[in-house]
Short mmCIF file of C-alpha atoms in Angstrom, two decimals:
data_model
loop_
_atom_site.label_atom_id
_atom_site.label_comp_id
_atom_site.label_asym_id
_atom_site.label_seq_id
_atom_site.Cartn_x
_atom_site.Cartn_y
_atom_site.Cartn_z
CA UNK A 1 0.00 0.00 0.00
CA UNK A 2 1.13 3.43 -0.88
CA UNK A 3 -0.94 6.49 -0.53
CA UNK A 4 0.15 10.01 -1.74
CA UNK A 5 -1.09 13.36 -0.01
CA UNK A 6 -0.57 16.65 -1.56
CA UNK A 7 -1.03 19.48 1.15
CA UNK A 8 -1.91 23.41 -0.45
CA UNK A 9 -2.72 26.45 0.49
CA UNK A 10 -0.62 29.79 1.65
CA UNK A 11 1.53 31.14 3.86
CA UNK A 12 -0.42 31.42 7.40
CA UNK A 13 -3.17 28.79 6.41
CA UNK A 14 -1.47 26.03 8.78
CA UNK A 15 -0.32 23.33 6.14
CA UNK A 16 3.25 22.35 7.38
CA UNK A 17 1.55 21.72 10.72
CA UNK A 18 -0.90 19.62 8.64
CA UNK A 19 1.75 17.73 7.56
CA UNK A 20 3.71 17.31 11.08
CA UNK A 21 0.59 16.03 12.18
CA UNK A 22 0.27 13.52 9.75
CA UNK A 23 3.57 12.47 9.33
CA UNK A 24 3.29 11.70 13.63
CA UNK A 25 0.09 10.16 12.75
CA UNK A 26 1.77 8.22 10.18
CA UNK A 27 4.82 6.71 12.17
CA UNK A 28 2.60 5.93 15.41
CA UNK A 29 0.60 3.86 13.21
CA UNK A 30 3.57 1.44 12.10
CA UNK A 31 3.43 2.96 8.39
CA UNK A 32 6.29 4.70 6.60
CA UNK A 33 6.55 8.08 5.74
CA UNK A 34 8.28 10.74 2.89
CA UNK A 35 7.60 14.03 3.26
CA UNK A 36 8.93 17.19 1.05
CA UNK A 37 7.70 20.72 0.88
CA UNK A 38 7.99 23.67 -1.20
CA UNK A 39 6.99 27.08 0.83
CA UNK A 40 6.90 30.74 -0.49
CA UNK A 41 9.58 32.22 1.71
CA UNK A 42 6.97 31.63 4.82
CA UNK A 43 5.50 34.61 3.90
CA UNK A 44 1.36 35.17 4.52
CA UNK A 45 0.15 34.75 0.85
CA UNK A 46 2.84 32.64 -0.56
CA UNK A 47 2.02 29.67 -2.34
CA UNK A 48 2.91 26.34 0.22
CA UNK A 49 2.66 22.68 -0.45
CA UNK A 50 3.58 19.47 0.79
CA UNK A 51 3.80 16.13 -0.67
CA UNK A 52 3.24 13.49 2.10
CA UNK A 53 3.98 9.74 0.87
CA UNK A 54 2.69 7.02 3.24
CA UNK A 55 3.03 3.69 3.16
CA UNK A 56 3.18 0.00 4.61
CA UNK A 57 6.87 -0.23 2.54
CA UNK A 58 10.07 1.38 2.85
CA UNK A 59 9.63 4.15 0.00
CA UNK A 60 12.23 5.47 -2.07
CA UNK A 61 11.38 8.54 -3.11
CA UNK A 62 9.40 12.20 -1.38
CA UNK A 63 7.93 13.25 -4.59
CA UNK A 64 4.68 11.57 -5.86
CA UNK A 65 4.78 10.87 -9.47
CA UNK A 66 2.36 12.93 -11.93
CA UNK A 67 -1.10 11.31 -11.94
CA UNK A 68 -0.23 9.08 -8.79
CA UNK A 69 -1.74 11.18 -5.89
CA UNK A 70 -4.60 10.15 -4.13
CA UNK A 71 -5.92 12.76 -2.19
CA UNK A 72 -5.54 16.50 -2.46
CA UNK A 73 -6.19 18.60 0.46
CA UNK A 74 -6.05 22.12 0.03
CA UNK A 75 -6.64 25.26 2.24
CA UNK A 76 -7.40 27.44 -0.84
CA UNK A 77 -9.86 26.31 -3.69
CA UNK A 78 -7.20 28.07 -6.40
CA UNK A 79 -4.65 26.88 -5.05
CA UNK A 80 -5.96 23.34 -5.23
CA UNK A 81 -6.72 23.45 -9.14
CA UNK A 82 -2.76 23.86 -9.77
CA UNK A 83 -2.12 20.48 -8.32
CA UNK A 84 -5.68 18.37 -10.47
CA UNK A 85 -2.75 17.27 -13.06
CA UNK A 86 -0.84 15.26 -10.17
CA UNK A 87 -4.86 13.29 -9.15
CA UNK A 88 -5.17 9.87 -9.73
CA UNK A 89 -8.40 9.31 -11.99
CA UNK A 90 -10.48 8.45 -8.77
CA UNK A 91 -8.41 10.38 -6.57
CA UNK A 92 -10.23 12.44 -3.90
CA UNK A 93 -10.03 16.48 -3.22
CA UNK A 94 -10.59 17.96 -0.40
CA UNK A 95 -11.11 22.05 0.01
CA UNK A 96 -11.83 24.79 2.01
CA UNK A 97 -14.76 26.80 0.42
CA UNK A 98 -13.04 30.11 1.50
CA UNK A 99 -10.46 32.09 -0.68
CA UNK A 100 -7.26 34.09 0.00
CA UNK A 101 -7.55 36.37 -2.63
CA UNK A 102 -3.66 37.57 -3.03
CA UNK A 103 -3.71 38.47 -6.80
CA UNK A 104 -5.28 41.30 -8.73
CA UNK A 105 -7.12 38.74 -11.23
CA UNK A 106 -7.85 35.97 -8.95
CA UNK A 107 -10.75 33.98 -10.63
CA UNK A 108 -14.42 34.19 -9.83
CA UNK A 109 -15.23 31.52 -7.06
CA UNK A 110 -17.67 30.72 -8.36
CA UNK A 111 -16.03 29.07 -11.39
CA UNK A 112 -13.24 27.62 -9.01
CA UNK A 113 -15.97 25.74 -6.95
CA UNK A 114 -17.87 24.65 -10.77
CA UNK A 115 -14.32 23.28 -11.97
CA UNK A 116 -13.85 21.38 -8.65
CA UNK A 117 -17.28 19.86 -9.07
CA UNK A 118 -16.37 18.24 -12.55
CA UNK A 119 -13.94 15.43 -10.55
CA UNK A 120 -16.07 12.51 -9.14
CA UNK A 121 -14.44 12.72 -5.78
CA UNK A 122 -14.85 16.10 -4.38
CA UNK A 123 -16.08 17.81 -1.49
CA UNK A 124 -16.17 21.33 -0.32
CA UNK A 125 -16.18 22.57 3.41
CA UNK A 126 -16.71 25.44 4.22
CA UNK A 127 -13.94 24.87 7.05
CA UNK A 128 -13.21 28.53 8.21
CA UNK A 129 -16.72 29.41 9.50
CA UNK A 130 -16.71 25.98 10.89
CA UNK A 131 -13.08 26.84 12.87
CA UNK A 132 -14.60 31.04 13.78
CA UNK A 133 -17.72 28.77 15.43
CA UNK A 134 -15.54 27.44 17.65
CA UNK A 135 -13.79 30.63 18.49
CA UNK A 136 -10.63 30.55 16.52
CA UNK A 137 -10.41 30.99 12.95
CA UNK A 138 -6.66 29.61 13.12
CA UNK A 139 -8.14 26.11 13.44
CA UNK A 140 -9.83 25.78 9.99
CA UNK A 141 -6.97 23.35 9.31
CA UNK A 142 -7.85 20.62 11.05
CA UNK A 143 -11.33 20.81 10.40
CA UNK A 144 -10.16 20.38 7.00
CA UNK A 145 -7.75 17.38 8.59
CA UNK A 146 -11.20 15.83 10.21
CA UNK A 147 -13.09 16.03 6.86
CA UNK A 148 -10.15 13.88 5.42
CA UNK A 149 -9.59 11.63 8.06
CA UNK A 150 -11.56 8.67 6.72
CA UNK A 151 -9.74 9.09 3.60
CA UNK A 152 -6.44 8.73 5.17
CA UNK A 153 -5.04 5.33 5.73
CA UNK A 154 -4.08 6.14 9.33
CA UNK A 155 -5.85 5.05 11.96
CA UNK A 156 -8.22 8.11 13.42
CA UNK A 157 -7.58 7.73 17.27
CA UNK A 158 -3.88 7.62 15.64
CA UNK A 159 -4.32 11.31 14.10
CA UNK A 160 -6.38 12.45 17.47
CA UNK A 161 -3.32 11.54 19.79
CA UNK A 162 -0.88 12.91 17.14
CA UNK A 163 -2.66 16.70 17.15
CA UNK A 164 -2.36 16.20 21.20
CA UNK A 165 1.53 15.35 20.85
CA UNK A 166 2.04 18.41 18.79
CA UNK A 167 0.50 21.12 20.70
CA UNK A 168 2.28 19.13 23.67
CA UNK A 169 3.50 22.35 25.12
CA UNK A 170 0.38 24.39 24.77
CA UNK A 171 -2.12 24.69 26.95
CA UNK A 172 -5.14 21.98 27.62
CA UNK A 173 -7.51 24.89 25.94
CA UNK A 174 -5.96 25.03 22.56
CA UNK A 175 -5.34 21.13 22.42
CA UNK A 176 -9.03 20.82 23.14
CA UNK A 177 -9.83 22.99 20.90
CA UNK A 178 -7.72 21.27 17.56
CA UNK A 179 -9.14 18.29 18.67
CA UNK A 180 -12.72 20.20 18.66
CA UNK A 181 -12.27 21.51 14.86
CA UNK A 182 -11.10 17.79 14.14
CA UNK A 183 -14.17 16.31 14.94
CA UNK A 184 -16.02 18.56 13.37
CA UNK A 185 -14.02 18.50 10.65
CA UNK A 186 -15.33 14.69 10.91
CA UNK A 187 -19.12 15.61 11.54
CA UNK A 188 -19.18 18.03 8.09
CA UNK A 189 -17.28 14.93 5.54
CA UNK A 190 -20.14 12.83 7.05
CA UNK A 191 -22.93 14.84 6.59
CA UNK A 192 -21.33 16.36 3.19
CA UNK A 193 -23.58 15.82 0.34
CA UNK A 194 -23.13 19.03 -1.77
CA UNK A 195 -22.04 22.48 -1.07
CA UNK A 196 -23.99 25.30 -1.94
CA UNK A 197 -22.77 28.74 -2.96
#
């Protein structure tokens, strides 16, 4: 089994924590892991992704191969579309409905969410008003973690005790409340059956 994870968004939006969390997630659950990363200078706005390569093998190499990913999770609806040429034919994407809007000609999202809709596995969360209900609109990352949990092939209660080894050295509140967006995250891929815009 090998399973390949592309991570995008922007600067800001959380995704190299995404990946940490996985990657623990990952290695606590027996499996292997690659990671690499490509990040615009850390800066709020620049373009970030992550290619995450799991699997029950020793693996070779951190870059997934064109046409060979499985699941795209993405941050940013725009910045999702750059990666569709990497998705397997069946591969899954997985989106926040909210953009970050950091060009002068930055498509109608409208058309974004329409061009998303044309791949057979696709959902849509609309994961930061799900993150500023629970008081912190920081968090919309791992609601967008939870709605792609039962994608992943890593145990759940695996990717649960992983977000509490991460935020280790914060305080009870804020690991309650990742763990909060998570399961929410969780609660919005179950009861996803199309978004509406």
């Amino acid at each position: 089994m090998t399973f390949n994870i592309i991570l995008s968004g922007v600067g800001g939006q959380g995704i190299l924590t995404l990946a940490s969390i996985i990657d623990i997630a990952a290695l606590n659950d027996n499996l292997f892991v690659k990671q690499s990363e490509v990040h615009g200078m850390s800066q709020r706005g620049g373009a970030v992704q992550c290619h995450i390569r799991i699997a029950d093998k020793q693996i070779y190499s951190d870059i997934i191969p064109e046409g060979e990913t499985d699941l795209i999770l993405s941050a940013e609806p725009m910045e999702l579309l750059r990666h569709i040429p990497s998705l397997k034919k069946k591969g899954w994407i997985i989106t926040d409905s909210s953009t970050f809007e950091n060009i002068v000609n930055y498509p109608d999202r409208h058309e974004l969410y329409k061009q998303i809709k044309t791949h057979w596995h696709h959902m849509i969360i609309n994961a930061k008003s799900c993150a500023k209900d629970l008081g912190n609109s920081k968090i919309c990352n791992m609601v967008l973690l939870g709605a792609a949990s039962s994608k992943l092939p890593i145990r759940e209660e695996k990717i649960e005790a992983a977000i509490n080894y991460y935020f280790r050295e914060k305080s009870d509140k804020v690991r309650q409340k990742n763990i909060e967006a998570f399961r929410l995250g969780q609660k919005k891929a179950k009861d996803f059956t199309e978004f509406v815009y």
